[in-house]
Short mmCIF file of C-alpha atoms in Angstrom, two decimals:
data_model
loop_
_atom_site.label_atom_id
_atom_site.label_comp_id
_atom_site.label_asym_id
_atom_site.label_seq_id
_atom_site.Cartn_x
_atom_site.Cartn_y
_atom_site.Cartn_z
CA MET A 241 0.15 0.01 -0.05
CA THR A 242 1.92 3.23 -1.05
CA TYR A 243 1.19 6.09 0.98
CA PRO A 244 1.27 10.28 0.01
CA PRO A 245 4.49 12.24 0.49
CA ASN A 246 4.85 13.44 4.29
CA VAL A 247 2.01 10.82 5.33
CA ARG A 248 3.26 7.86 7.41
CA PRO A 249 1.49 4.90 8.57
CA ALA A 250 0.42 4.95 12.19
CA PRO A 251 2.97 2.38 14.41
CA HIS A 252 1.40 -0.95 15.22
CA ARG A 253 0.58 -1.61 18.40
CA ALA A 254 0.03 -4.87 20.24
CA PRO A 255 -3.24 -5.06 21.65
CA GLU A 256 -3.48 -4.46 25.10
CA GLN A 257 -3.61 -7.60 27.93
CA PRO A 258 -5.70 -7.58 30.64
CA PRO A 259 -3.82 -6.66 34.28
CA ALA A 260 -2.78 -9.20 36.02
CA PRO A 261 -4.40 -10.72 39.27
CA ALA A 262 -2.77 -9.45 42.37
CA ALA A 263 -1.16 -12.28 44.36
CA ALA A 264 -2.78 -13.47 47.35
CA PRO A 265 -1.82 -12.22 50.71
CA VAL A 266 0.56 -14.75 52.43
CA PRO A 267 -0.55 -16.28 55.80
CA PRO A 268 1.93 -15.80 58.45
CA GLN A 269 3.63 -18.65 59.82
CA HIS A 270 3.11 -20.10 63.26
CA SER A 271 5.81 -21.57 65.24
CA ALA A 272 5.39 -25.07 66.35
CA ARG A 273 4.82 -23.54 70.01
CA ALA A 274 2.26 -21.30 69.21
CA VAL A 275 0.54 -24.33 67.31
CA VAL A 276 0.86 -26.18 70.63
CA THR A 277 -0.52 -23.54 72.63
CA GLU A 278 -3.38 -22.44 70.35
CA ARG A 279 -4.18 -26.09 70.13
CA LEU A 280 -4.31 -26.34 73.75
CA ARG A 281 -6.34 -22.70 74.76
CA ALA A 282 -8.86 -24.44 72.10
CA ALA A 283 -9.14 -27.76 74.24
CA ALA A 284 -9.42 -25.88 77.24
CA THR A 285 -12.83 -24.13 76.26
CA THR A 286 -14.44 -28.09 76.03
CA GLU A 287 -14.75 -30.58 79.19
CA PRO A 288 -13.36 -33.49 77.14
CA GLY A 289 -10.14 -31.21 76.24
CA ARG A 290 -9.54 -30.23 79.84
CA LEU A 291 -10.12 -33.93 80.78
CA GLN A 292 -7.03 -34.67 78.35
CA ILE A 293 -4.67 -31.97 79.80
CA ILE A 294 -5.33 -33.09 83.35
CA GLY A 295 -4.60 -36.76 82.40
CA ALA A 296 -1.65 -35.93 80.83
CA VAL A 297 -0.21 -34.07 83.82
CA LEU A 298 -1.64 -36.07 86.10
CA ALA A 299 0.50 -39.00 84.17
CA LEU A 300 3.51 -36.78 83.53
CA LEU A 301 3.44 -35.80 87.74
CA VAL A 302 3.56 -39.48 88.60
CA VAL A 303 6.43 -40.58 86.22
CA ALA A 304 8.25 -37.79 87.38
CA PHE A 305 7.88 -38.61 91.03
CA GLY A 306 8.96 -41.66 90.28
CA ALA A 307 11.86 -41.20 88.14
CA VAL A 308 13.15 -38.35 90.57
CA THR A 309 12.65 -40.90 93.50
CA ALA A 310 14.88 -44.00 91.59
CA PHE A 311 17.53 -41.24 90.47
CA GLU A 312 18.27 -39.85 94.42
CA ILE A 313 17.32 -43.01 96.22
CA ASN A 314 19.92 -44.96 94.00
CA ASP A 315 22.84 -42.56 94.63
CA ARG A 316 22.26 -42.78 98.24
CA ALA A 317 21.87 -46.51 98.50
CA THR A 318 25.33 -46.30 95.91
CA ALA A 319 26.90 -44.17 99.08
CA ALA A 320 25.43 -46.48 101.27
CA ASN A 321 26.99 -49.60 99.36
CA ASP A 322 30.50 -47.57 99.35
CA VAL A 323 30.29 -47.74 102.99
CA VAL A 324 30.08 -51.20 103.26
CA GLU A 325 31.85 -52.74 100.30
CA ARG A 326 34.87 -50.03 99.83
CA SER A 327 35.51 -47.18 101.98
CA GLN A 328 35.43 -48.56 105.39
CA PRO A 329 37.11 -51.96 104.46
CA LEU A 330 39.96 -49.33 103.29
CA SER A 331 39.88 -47.52 106.61
CA ALA A 332 40.29 -50.92 107.96
CA ASP A 333 42.71 -51.59 105.78
CA ALA A 334 44.87 -48.12 106.39
CA ALA A 335 44.62 -48.88 110.19
CA ASP A 336 45.89 -52.55 110.06
CA ILE A 337 48.93 -51.29 107.53
CA TYR A 338 49.85 -48.45 110.36
CA ARG A 339 49.65 -51.27 113.40
CA SER A 340 51.12 -54.22 111.21
CA LEU A 341 54.43 -51.29 110.88
CA ALA A 342 53.94 -50.13 114.30
CA ASP A 343 54.22 -53.92 115.56
CA ALA A 344 56.73 -54.87 113.44
CA ASP A 345 58.96 -52.06 114.92
CA ALA A 346 57.92 -53.07 118.17
CA ALA A 347 58.81 -57.05 117.60
CA ALA A 348 62.34 -56.09 115.73
CA ALA A 349 63.10 -54.13 118.84
CA SER A 350 62.20 -57.19 121.16
CA GLY A 351 64.01 -59.42 119.31
CA PHE A 352 67.07 -57.52 119.68
CA LEU A 353 66.90 -56.94 123.17
CA ALA A 354 66.78 -60.88 123.36
CA GLY A 355 70.21 -61.22 122.00
CA PRO A 356 71.99 -62.63 119.16
CA GLN A 357 69.71 -65.41 119.06
CA GLU A 358 66.43 -64.08 118.38
CA PRO A 359 63.21 -66.01 119.90
CA ARG A 360 61.31 -67.71 116.73
CA ALA A 361 58.15 -66.37 118.09
CA VAL A 362 59.20 -62.66 118.12
CA HIS A 363 60.85 -63.15 114.36
CA ASP A 364 58.11 -64.72 112.84
CA GLN A 365 55.73 -62.11 114.16
CA TYR A 366 58.08 -59.92 112.98
CA VAL A 367 57.87 -61.31 109.58
CA LYS A 368 54.53 -61.70 109.34
CA ASP A 369 53.81 -57.82 110.09
CA ILE A 370 55.93 -57.16 107.33
CA GLU A 371 54.10 -59.11 104.95
CA ASP A 372 50.86 -58.55 105.90
CA ALA A 373 51.46 -54.51 105.56
CA SER A 374 53.47 -55.23 101.93
CA ARG A 375 49.80 -57.61 101.13
CA LEU A 376 47.65 -54.54 102.28
CA LEU A 377 49.43 -51.67 100.45
CA VAL A 378 49.06 -54.08 97.53
CA LYS A 379 45.53 -54.22 97.80
CA ALA A 380 44.82 -50.41 98.67
CA ALA A 381 46.89 -49.61 95.97
CA ALA A 382 44.75 -51.93 93.32
CA ASN A 383 41.36 -50.00 94.63
CA THR A 384 43.56 -46.01 95.16
CA ASP A 385 43.79 -43.78 92.19
CA ALA A 386 47.45 -43.39 91.88
CA SER A 387 46.84 -39.27 91.38
CA THR A 388 44.76 -39.06 94.98
CA LYS A 389 46.41 -37.86 98.37
CA SER A 390 45.76 -42.28 98.92
CA GLY A 391 47.84 -43.20 95.83
CA HIS A 392 50.65 -40.89 97.09
CA GLU A 393 50.99 -42.18 100.27
CA ILE A 394 50.96 -45.80 99.12
CA THR A 395 53.88 -44.88 97.15
CA GLU A 396 55.54 -43.58 99.49
CA LEU A 397 55.18 -46.35 101.84
CA ASN A 398 56.28 -48.84 99.15
CA LYS A 399 59.17 -47.10 99.00
CA GLU A 400 60.30 -46.82 102.56
CA LEU A 401 59.56 -50.28 103.31
CA PRO A 402 62.42 -52.20 101.86
CA GLN A 403 64.89 -49.07 103.22
CA TYR A 404 63.22 -50.27 106.63
CA THR A 405 63.53 -54.17 106.23
CA GLY A 406 66.97 -53.32 105.03
CA LEU A 407 68.05 -51.60 108.32
CA ILE A 408 66.53 -53.99 110.19
CA GLU A 409 68.56 -57.06 108.61
CA ARG A 410 71.62 -55.08 109.05
CA ALA A 411 70.79 -54.67 112.87
CA ARG A 412 70.15 -58.12 113.41
CA ALA A 413 73.49 -59.24 111.69
CA ASN A 414 75.77 -57.14 113.90
CA ASN A 415 73.80 -58.52 116.76
CA ARG A 416 74.59 -61.57 116.05
CA GLN A 417 78.41 -60.97 115.85
CA GLY A 418 77.91 -58.86 119.12
CA LEU A 419 78.71 -55.69 117.42
CA PRO A 420 77.52 -52.54 118.97
CA LEU A 421 76.64 -50.63 115.67
CA GLY A 422 73.79 -53.07 115.57
CA GLY A 423 72.10 -50.75 118.14
CA ALA A 424 72.92 -47.62 115.84
CA TYR A 425 71.29 -49.43 112.72
CA LEU A 426 68.18 -50.17 115.33
CA ARG A 427 67.95 -46.85 116.39
CA TYR A 428 67.85 -45.61 112.51
CA ALA A 429 65.28 -47.83 111.83
CA ASN A 430 63.39 -46.80 114.19
CA GLN A 431 63.83 -43.24 113.36
CA LYS A 432 62.76 -44.24 109.83
CA MET A 433 59.58 -45.67 111.01
CA ALA A 434 58.57 -42.75 113.34
CA ASN A 435 59.64 -40.02 110.81
CA ASP A 436 58.84 -41.59 107.55
CA LEU A 437 56.69 -44.81 107.44
CA LEU A 438 54.42 -44.37 110.21
CA PRO A 439 53.26 -40.44 109.42
CA ALA A 440 52.55 -42.05 105.68
CA ALA A 441 50.74 -44.53 107.17
CA GLU A 442 48.70 -42.08 109.34
CA ARG A 443 48.30 -39.69 106.54
CA LEU A 444 47.04 -42.81 104.42
CA TYR A 445 43.99 -43.88 107.39
CA ALA A 446 43.12 -40.18 107.89
CA ALA A 447 42.64 -39.88 103.73
CA GLU A 448 40.39 -43.26 103.99
CA THR A 449 38.56 -42.37 106.69
CA GLY A 450 37.57 -38.76 105.29
CA ARG A 451 36.51 -40.75 101.93
CA LEU A 452 34.41 -43.01 104.44
CA GLY A 453 32.47 -39.65 106.22
CA GLN A 454 32.01 -38.16 102.71
CA ASP A 455 29.95 -41.21 101.65
CA TYR A 456 28.64 -41.92 104.83
CA ARG A 457 27.11 -38.33 104.67
CA SER A 458 26.07 -38.55 101.28
CA ALA A 459 24.36 -41.96 102.28
CA ARG A 460 22.43 -40.01 104.92
CA VAL A 461 21.48 -36.59 102.64
CA TRP A 462 17.58 -36.72 102.76
CA PRO A 463 15.79 -36.63 99.34
CA PHE A 464 13.99 -33.26 99.56
CA PHE A 465 13.53 -33.23 95.31
CA SER A 466 11.77 -36.42 95.58
CA LEU A 467 9.67 -35.79 98.47
CA GLY A 468 8.75 -32.55 97.23
CA VAL A 469 7.45 -33.55 93.79
CA GLY A 470 5.79 -36.68 95.75
CA ILE A 471 3.29 -34.43 97.83
CA VAL A 472 2.69 -32.05 94.45
CA ALA A 473 1.77 -35.11 92.84
CA LEU A 474 -0.34 -35.92 95.48
CA ALA A 475 -1.61 -33.02 96.12
CA VAL A 476 -2.93 -32.88 92.26
CA LEU A 477 -4.54 -36.07 92.51
CA PHE A 478 -6.47 -35.29 95.10
CA TRP A 479 -7.61 -32.44 93.32
CA ALA A 480 -8.43 -34.15 90.41
CA GLN A 481 -10.37 -36.47 92.23
CA ARG A 482 -12.50 -33.81 94.33
CA ARG A 483 -12.95 -32.25 91.08
CA ASN A 484 -14.29 -35.50 89.49
CA TYR A 485 -16.71 -36.07 92.59
CA ARG A 486 -18.14 -32.16 91.88
CA ARG A 487 -19.00 -32.48 88.36
CA THR A 488 -19.94 -36.12 88.31
CA ASN A 489 -21.15 -36.64 91.65
CA ARG A 490 -19.06 -39.81 91.99
CA VAL A 491 -17.06 -40.36 95.39
CA PHE A 492 -14.61 -42.91 93.13
CA ASN A 493 -12.74 -42.84 90.16
CA HIS A 494 -10.86 -46.43 90.44
CA GLY A 495 -7.93 -45.06 87.94
CA LEU A 496 -7.54 -41.88 89.87
CA LEU A 497 -7.84 -44.26 93.34
CA ALA A 498 -5.01 -46.18 91.98
CA ALA A 499 -2.83 -43.59 90.49
CA THR A 500 -3.42 -41.97 94.50
CA ALA A 501 -2.68 -45.03 96.24
CA ALA A 502 0.88 -46.01 94.21
CA ALA A 503 1.88 -42.51 94.63
CA THR A 504 0.90 -42.94 98.17
CA VAL A 505 3.10 -46.13 98.77
CA VAL A 506 5.95 -44.43 97.13
CA LEU A 507 5.84 -41.45 99.01
CA LEU A 508 5.55 -43.54 102.45
CA TRP A 509 8.40 -46.13 100.85
CA LEU A 510 10.67 -43.43 100.98
CA ALA A 511 10.42 -41.31 103.79
CA VAL A 512 10.09 -44.86 105.97
CA GLY A 513 12.75 -46.32 104.26
CA HIS A 514 15.37 -43.05 104.16
CA THR A 515 14.31 -42.50 107.77
CA VAL A 516 15.25 -46.64 108.55
CA ALA A 517 18.61 -46.17 106.60
CA ARG A 518 19.60 -43.09 108.20
CA SER A 519 19.03 -44.30 111.73
CA ASP A 520 20.73 -47.56 110.77
CA LEU A 521 23.85 -45.58 109.27
CA ALA A 522 23.84 -43.47 112.33
CA GLU A 523 24.11 -46.57 114.36
CA ALA A 524 26.98 -47.73 112.39
CA ASN A 525 28.75 -44.24 112.88
CA THR A 526 28.33 -44.10 116.53
CA HIS A 527 28.39 -47.64 117.64
CA GLY A 528 31.15 -48.87 115.18
CA GLN A 529 33.21 -46.19 113.25
CA GLN A 530 33.79 -43.88 116.23
CA SER A 531 34.82 -46.78 118.56
CA LEU A 532 36.29 -48.13 115.32
CA ASP A 533 38.74 -45.09 115.00
CA VAL A 534 39.42 -44.25 118.94
CA LEU A 535 40.43 -48.02 119.41
CA ASN A 536 42.50 -48.02 116.20
CA ARG A 537 44.29 -45.03 117.84
CA ALA A 538 44.89 -46.66 121.23
CA ARG A 539 46.40 -50.10 119.69
CA ILE A 540 48.46 -47.80 117.56
CA ASP A 541 49.49 -45.73 120.84
CA SER A 542 50.10 -48.81 122.57
CA LEU A 543 52.30 -50.46 119.77
CA LYS A 544 54.41 -47.24 119.62
CA ALA A 545 54.88 -47.11 123.66
CA ARG A 546 56.27 -50.85 123.49
CA ALA A 547 58.23 -50.21 120.61
CA ASN A 548 60.07 -47.08 122.76
CA GLU A 549 60.10 -48.60 125.93
CA ASN A 550 62.19 -51.48 124.03
CA LEU A 551 64.25 -48.68 122.76
CA THR A 552 65.06 -46.72 126.06
CA VAL A 553 66.70 -50.13 126.99
CA VAL A 554 68.75 -50.68 123.57
CA ALA A 555 69.90 -47.13 123.65
CA ARG A 556 70.83 -46.47 126.98
CA GLY A 557 70.44 -42.46 126.87
CA ALA A 558 72.42 -42.75 123.96
CA VAL A 559 69.80 -40.68 122.49
CA LEU A 560 68.65 -37.58 123.77
CA THR A 561 65.55 -34.86 123.43
CA ALA A 562 66.27 -31.88 122.01
CA ASP A 563 67.16 -29.85 124.84
CA GLY A 564 69.69 -32.59 125.50
CA LYS A 565 68.34 -33.06 129.20
CA ASN A 566 65.89 -36.76 128.69
CA ASP A 567 65.96 -39.98 127.08
CA LYS A 568 64.30 -39.41 124.30
CA TYR A 569 62.70 -42.96 123.79
CA GLU A 570 61.67 -42.82 127.51
CA THR A 571 60.06 -39.26 127.03
CA ASP A 572 58.36 -40.77 123.74
CA TYR A 573 57.23 -43.91 125.75
CA GLY A 574 55.88 -41.21 128.48
CA THR A 575 53.93 -39.46 125.92
CA GLY A 576 52.56 -42.41 124.08
CA MET A 577 50.98 -44.53 127.00
CA LYS A 578 49.56 -40.88 128.06
CA ALA A 579 47.74 -40.54 124.22
CA LEU A 580 46.75 -44.28 124.97
CA VAL A 581 45.22 -43.85 128.62
CA GLU A 582 43.39 -40.84 126.60
CA GLU A 583 42.00 -43.32 123.76
CA LEU A 584 40.91 -45.62 126.00
CA ASP A 585 38.87 -43.31 128.19
CA LYS A 586 37.24 -41.71 125.24
CA ALA A 587 36.35 -46.12 123.94
CA ALA A 588 35.05 -46.50 127.87
CA LYS A 589 32.62 -43.22 127.48
CA LEU A 590 31.22 -44.46 124.14
CA ALA A 591 31.08 -48.09 125.10
CA ASP A 592 28.98 -46.84 128.27
CA ASP A 593 26.93 -43.60 126.32
CA THR A 594 25.99 -46.84 123.98
CA ASP A 595 25.12 -49.12 126.73
CA ASP A 596 27.16 -51.73 125.15
CA ALA A 597 28.33 -53.83 127.61
CA GLU A 598 30.14 -56.71 125.38
CA GLY A 599 32.04 -53.96 123.74
CA GLY A 600 32.82 -52.23 127.02
CA LYS A 601 34.22 -55.41 128.70
CA PRO A 602 37.58 -55.74 126.45
CA VAL A 603 37.80 -51.96 126.81
CA ALA A 604 37.77 -52.13 130.89
CA ASP A 605 40.02 -54.88 130.35
CA ALA A 606 42.91 -53.02 128.66
CA ILE A 607 42.61 -49.92 130.93
CA SER A 608 43.42 -52.70 134.11
CA ALA A 609 46.28 -53.99 131.79
CA VAL A 610 47.74 -50.46 130.95
CA THR A 611 47.72 -49.45 134.53
CA GLU A 612 49.55 -52.51 135.67
CA TRP A 613 51.71 -52.25 132.72
CA GLN A 614 52.92 -48.61 133.80
CA SER A 615 53.44 -50.08 137.27
CA ARG A 616 56.04 -52.38 136.11
CA HIS A 617 57.44 -50.00 133.49
CA ARG A 618 58.40 -47.75 136.38
CA THR A 619 59.78 -50.90 138.73
CA ALA A 620 61.88 -51.80 135.83
CA ARG A 621 63.14 -48.23 135.37
CA LYS A 622 64.27 -48.27 138.76
CA THR A 623 65.80 -51.42 138.20
CA ASP A 624 67.79 -50.64 135.44
CA ASP A 625 68.84 -47.01 136.74
CA SER A 626 70.28 -48.48 139.52
CA GLY A 627 72.94 -50.55 137.50
CA ASP A 628 71.35 -54.13 137.07
CA TYR A 629 70.66 -54.47 133.55
CA ASP A 630 69.77 -57.95 133.49
CA THR A 631 67.06 -58.31 136.17
CA ALA A 632 65.48 -54.77 134.04
CA LEU A 633 65.75 -56.72 130.85
CA GLU A 634 63.90 -59.52 132.27
CA GLN A 635 61.25 -56.96 133.72
CA ILE A 636 61.16 -56.17 130.20
CA ILE A 637 61.06 -59.19 127.80
CA GLY A 638 60.33 -61.58 130.13
CA PRO A 639 57.71 -64.13 130.04
CA GLU A 640 56.06 -63.52 133.43
CA LYS A 641 55.21 -60.36 135.37
CA SER A 642 57.26 -58.25 132.91
CA THR A 643 55.95 -54.95 131.29
CA GLY A 644 55.90 -57.20 127.95
CA GLU A 645 53.02 -59.32 129.32
CA SER A 646 51.05 -56.33 130.43
CA PHE A 647 51.33 -54.82 126.55
CA ASN A 648 50.41 -58.80 125.43
CA GLN A 649 47.23 -58.41 127.49
CA VAL A 650 46.29 -54.95 126.26
CA ASP A 651 46.97 -55.82 122.52
CA THR A 652 44.78 -59.12 123.28
CA ALA A 653 41.91 -57.07 124.89
CA LEU A 654 42.53 -54.54 122.19
CA ARG A 655 42.03 -57.04 119.47
CA LYS A 656 38.56 -57.80 121.03
CA ALA A 657 36.92 -54.84 120.76
CA LEU A 658 37.92 -53.55 117.51
CA ALA A 659 36.56 -57.47 116.49
CA HIS A 660 33.41 -56.78 118.52
CA GLU A 661 32.74 -52.98 117.33
CA GLN A 662 34.13 -53.90 113.81
CA SER A 663 31.00 -56.32 113.62
CA GLN A 664 28.80 -53.85 114.87
CA PHE A 665 29.26 -51.70 112.03
CA THR A 666 28.86 -54.22 109.51
CA GLN A 667 25.42 -55.36 110.73
CA ALA A 668 24.08 -51.67 111.00
CA ALA A 669 25.49 -50.40 108.06
CA GLU A 670 24.05 -53.78 105.98
CA ASP A 671 20.96 -53.02 108.02
CA GLY A 672 20.88 -49.15 106.64
CA ARG A 673 22.04 -50.04 102.99
CA GLY A 674 19.25 -53.08 102.85
CA ALA A 675 16.48 -50.73 103.67
CA LEU A 676 17.33 -48.73 100.44
CA GLY A 677 17.03 -51.74 98.47
CA GLY A 678 14.37 -52.21 96.03
CA LEU A 679 13.13 -48.72 96.19
CA PRO A 680 14.79 -47.15 92.99
CA ILE A 681 12.89 -49.99 91.12
CA GLY A 682 10.06 -50.27 92.96
CA ALA A 683 9.15 -46.73 92.72
CA ALA A 684 10.00 -46.60 88.99
CA ALA A 685 7.75 -49.63 88.31
CA LEU A 686 5.20 -48.03 90.62
CA ALA A 687 5.41 -44.88 88.88
CA VAL A 688 4.38 -46.20 85.91
CA LEU A 689 1.69 -48.09 86.95
CA GLY A 690 0.37 -44.97 88.95
CA ALA A 691 0.45 -43.06 85.37
CA VAL A 692 -1.32 -45.75 83.38
CA ALA A 693 -4.23 -46.25 86.09
CA ALA A 694 -4.46 -42.02 85.95
CA ILE A 695 -4.87 -42.07 82.13
CA VAL A 696 -7.44 -45.04 82.20
CA GLY A 697 -9.57 -43.32 85.27
CA VAL A 698 -9.30 -40.18 82.79
CA ASN A 699 -10.16 -41.97 79.89
CA ARG A 700 -13.41 -43.48 81.50
CA ARG A 701 -14.65 -39.88 81.99
CA LEU A 702 -14.10 -39.44 78.76
CA SER A 703 -15.90 -42.23 77.24
CA GLU A 704 -19.12 -40.39 78.78
CA PHE A 705 -18.71 -37.67 76.37
CA ARG A 706 -18.75 -39.90 73.48
#
């Protein structure tokens, strides 16, 4: 098609498109928590919804009560078991290590005093004491972390003990040859025992006794959280039953009643069981451990006094106190006997306080023997000071009417007292552990049954709306 000059065709235009429809608004996104809250709010506006919420809360509370009880009582039961099976035996072993070392030192001095031919019984006692101490150190090391304080003391004892026995053997060898150097070796061995071995053994005993006390306190701590959750669970269960009664005029809901009974049993079992356990553990501490501690110290004091008494005769004034005025071993003997009398007085008082006639008799025998020992020692010292060495020696190590006889009587009485108190402790501690036995599993099982019963009870009520 031709167009006249100066005339241009109109530009081609595409047909106009209708406007695009507006996008639909995006609904706001809600968090999962908001959704749950909204559903709960909606459910709470109807009676069936409220019953479902109540049932869930009841089941959760009862299960929580059982779980908390099982956890806390299992912790207490573990501590009580440690008292019986671990910490008290280790404390007793530490005391036996101390006693064996002190007895070995006393036996070595007694054998030296007897002359070049050491009595067989005394030598055997020394060997037995060293073997016992070595065996108990191996046992303690197997049950103790080397990085702990107890582990450090065990390492120290294992290092020092062979040095001590080596000095004793040198003393014996020189004594058999009649050489005065034997007495010097014996005194040096005694110094190593008094300054290194016995202090390390005492620290080991203190550490193990401290661990026993910690386990004992852990086992006796009241399970306040469990008791609190239990009381709250019972209160909510009673409220739910009262609500059910007011809305339906029915006295009992069997499911809720069963759940309440289960929670009540757990709460009573918890309160009574732990009370009995605390009482038994307190008795184990008062009737057993306190007396054991006092008697162990008394026996150790008697052994140290005996060793110093023997060394007084061996040294014959060659070793003086720091001020240079008195015989060191005689002074240490007097200090040891004073400590022994004080410990025996404590043991007698504990026996009186607990009305323990059976435990008090060997303590009374030990006190009587100590009095006789002190009297015989004074006589022996007067005899020795007058220059009659042979008679004084007989009064110290002789088989009859000697200080050695008195010492044996004290040691025998203390062994009987220790055996009695150990039996008392073990019985009471095992009773305390037994009072908690079965409670963790029983609480968990009853809690599950209670939770199921609560849900069944609520569902029975829900069925009335269908």
